[in-house]
Short mmCIF file of C-alpha atoms in Angstrom, two decimals:
data_model
loop_
_atom_site.label_atom_id
_atom_site.label_comp_id
_atom_site.label_asym_id
_atom_site.label_seq_id
_atom_site.Cartn_x
_atom_site.Cartn_y
_atom_site.Cartn_z
CA UNK A 1 28.00 14.07 -34.40
CA UNK A 2 24.69 12.55 -34.72
CA UNK A 3 23.68 9.92 -32.07
CA UNK A 4 21.53 7.16 -32.06
CA UNK A 5 19.05 6.30 -28.99
CA UNK A 6 18.98 2.87 -28.36
CA UNK A 7 16.12 1.40 -26.18
CA UNK A 8 16.90 -1.33 -24.42
CA UNK A 9 14.49 -3.56 -23.00
CA UNK A 10 14.80 -4.60 -19.51
CA UNK A 11 14.27 -8.12 -18.67
CA UNK A 12 12.21 -9.33 -16.50
CA UNK A 13 12.29 -9.54 -12.96
CA UNK A 14 10.75 -12.08 -10.74
CA UNK A 15 10.61 -11.90 -7.27
CA UNK A 16 12.61 -15.34 -5.85
CA UNK A 17 9.87 -15.95 -3.00
CA UNK A 18 6.40 -15.24 -5.08
CA UNK A 19 7.49 -15.54 -8.54
CA UNK A 20 5.75 -12.59 -9.48
CA UNK A 21 7.09 -9.97 -11.85
CA UNK A 22 8.93 -6.85 -10.29
CA UNK A 23 7.72 -3.88 -12.36
CA UNK A 24 10.14 -1.42 -13.40
CA UNK A 25 10.28 1.10 -10.80
CA UNK A 26 9.23 -0.96 -8.31
CA UNK A 27 11.18 -0.88 -4.66
CA UNK A 28 13.04 -4.62 -4.41
CA UNK A 29 16.22 -5.72 -2.79
CA UNK A 30 18.86 -8.05 -3.99
CA UNK A 31 20.77 -10.41 -1.80
CA UNK A 32 22.64 -13.65 -1.87
CA UNK A 33 21.32 -14.04 -5.73
CA UNK A 34 17.55 -13.71 -4.82
CA UNK A 35 15.60 -10.97 -6.12
CA UNK A 36 12.51 -10.20 -3.36
CA UNK A 37 9.77 -7.98 -3.92
CA UNK A 38 8.30 -5.49 -1.32
CA UNK A 39 5.76 -7.74 -0.41
CA UNK A 40 8.08 -10.55 0.38
CA UNK A 41 10.69 -8.83 2.10
CA UNK A 42 9.54 -9.13 5.58
CA UNK A 43 9.50 -13.06 5.07
CA UNK A 44 12.73 -12.99 3.20
CA UNK A 45 14.68 -11.03 6.10
CA UNK A 46 13.15 -13.01 9.05
CA UNK A 47 14.30 -16.12 6.75
CA UNK A 48 18.12 -14.78 7.14
CA UNK A 49 18.28 -13.06 4.71
CA UNK A 50 22.33 -11.26 3.82
CA UNK A 51 23.55 -14.42 6.10
CA UNK A 52 27.03 -15.65 4.91
CA UNK A 53 25.82 -18.91 3.08
CA UNK A 54 26.36 -21.70 6.16
CA UNK A 55 25.85 -19.70 8.74
CA UNK A 56 23.52 -21.98 11.01
CA UNK A 57 19.96 -20.58 11.33
CA UNK A 58 19.65 -21.08 15.08
CA UNK A 59 16.46 -21.41 17.45
CA UNK A 60 14.52 -24.49 16.92
CA UNK A 61 11.06 -25.39 14.91
CA UNK A 62 8.74 -22.54 14.35
CA UNK A 63 5.17 -22.95 15.63
CA UNK A 64 2.08 -22.41 13.73
CA UNK A 65 1.22 -19.45 16.04
CA UNK A 66 5.09 -18.19 14.96
CA UNK A 67 4.24 -19.09 11.25
CA UNK A 68 0.78 -17.25 11.75
CA UNK A 69 2.55 -13.64 12.22
CA UNK A 70 4.92 -14.48 9.42
CA UNK A 71 1.67 -14.73 7.52
CA UNK A 72 -0.39 -11.71 8.57
CA UNK A 73 2.93 -9.65 8.35
CA UNK A 74 3.46 -10.91 4.43
CA UNK A 75 -0.49 -10.05 4.41
CA UNK A 76 -0.05 -6.30 6.04
CA UNK A 77 3.10 -5.67 3.42
CA UNK A 78 1.03 -7.28 0.40
CA UNK A 79 -1.96 -5.04 1.80
CA UNK A 80 -0.17 -1.83 1.87
CA UNK A 81 1.36 -2.62 -1.64
CA UNK A 82 -1.71 -3.09 -3.21
CA UNK A 83 -2.73 0.27 -1.93
CA UNK A 84 0.48 2.08 -3.13
CA UNK A 85 -0.14 0.76 -6.91
CA UNK A 86 -3.71 1.62 -6.78
CA UNK A 87 -2.80 5.24 -5.56
CA UNK A 88 0.15 5.48 -8.66
CA UNK A 89 -1.94 4.29 -11.07
CA UNK A 90 -4.94 7.23 -10.26
CA UNK A 91 -1.75 9.39 -10.48
CA UNK A 92 -0.15 8.25 -14.01
CA UNK A 93 -1.03 9.49 -17.26
CA UNK A 94 0.00 7.15 -19.82
CA UNK A 95 -2.09 4.32 -20.05
CA UNK A 96 0.34 1.80 -20.58
CA UNK A 97 1.93 2.16 -17.70
CA UNK A 98 -1.41 2.17 -15.80
CA UNK A 99 -2.20 -0.97 -17.61
CA UNK A 100 0.71 -2.65 -15.96
CA UNK A 101 -0.04 -1.55 -12.49
CA UNK A 102 -2.94 -2.86 -12.84
CA UNK A 103 -1.59 -6.32 -14.05
CA UNK A 104 0.47 -6.02 -10.74
CA UNK A 105 -2.63 -5.56 -8.68
CA UNK A 106 -4.38 -8.41 -10.23
CA UNK A 107 -1.44 -10.90 -9.60
CA UNK A 108 -1.07 -9.68 -5.97
CA UNK A 109 -4.59 -10.18 -5.11
CA UNK A 110 -5.15 -13.77 -4.74
CA UNK A 111 -1.38 -14.06 -3.28
CA UNK A 112 -2.81 -11.33 -0.18
CA UNK A 113 -6.21 -13.88 -0.26
CA UNK A 114 -4.41 -16.69 0.23
CA UNK A 115 -1.80 -14.90 3.17
CA UNK A 116 -4.98 -13.83 4.77
CA UNK A 117 -6.33 -17.31 4.68
CA UNK A 118 -2.91 -19.21 5.75
CA UNK A 119 -2.97 -16.72 8.38
CA UNK A 120 -5.94 -17.54 9.78
CA UNK A 121 -5.42 -21.08 9.20
CA UNK A 122 -2.19 -21.75 11.17
CA UNK A 123 -3.36 -19.15 13.89
CA UNK A 124 -6.63 -21.50 14.62
CA UNK A 125 -5.31 -24.86 13.14
CA UNK A 126 -5.93 -26.90 16.83
CA UNK A 127 -8.87 -25.03 17.18
CA UNK A 128 -12.36 -27.75 16.44
CA UNK A 129 -13.94 -25.66 13.79
CA UNK A 130 -10.77 -25.93 11.47
CA UNK A 131 -10.42 -29.59 11.65
CA UNK A 132 -11.64 -31.22 8.89
#
């Protein structure tokens, strides 16, 4: 009996929060129709992922200082993920796999910078030197 190998390309999977591609083999979470990359997971979890639709969100308005803490957590997660991807790229032998990881790092780097800037801005928003 002869067998044929079928190669099947995986559809591009994108993070529902940041919109970046989730590469094959990368950890991600799927909940209530959302696919979330590891860098965005803490924000996703804090926003109430996994709650039944229509469940109350509770609490009041979020302060800028609270937002700053969430941005800082997200920046730390992004920094860790970029480090993991760099390490994985160094260990890979396949050039195409290394190229894909370098592309992912390139996509995450501006997101990390923007997240750091937002953390600083929201933490110091009311200080005079941050006012325009």
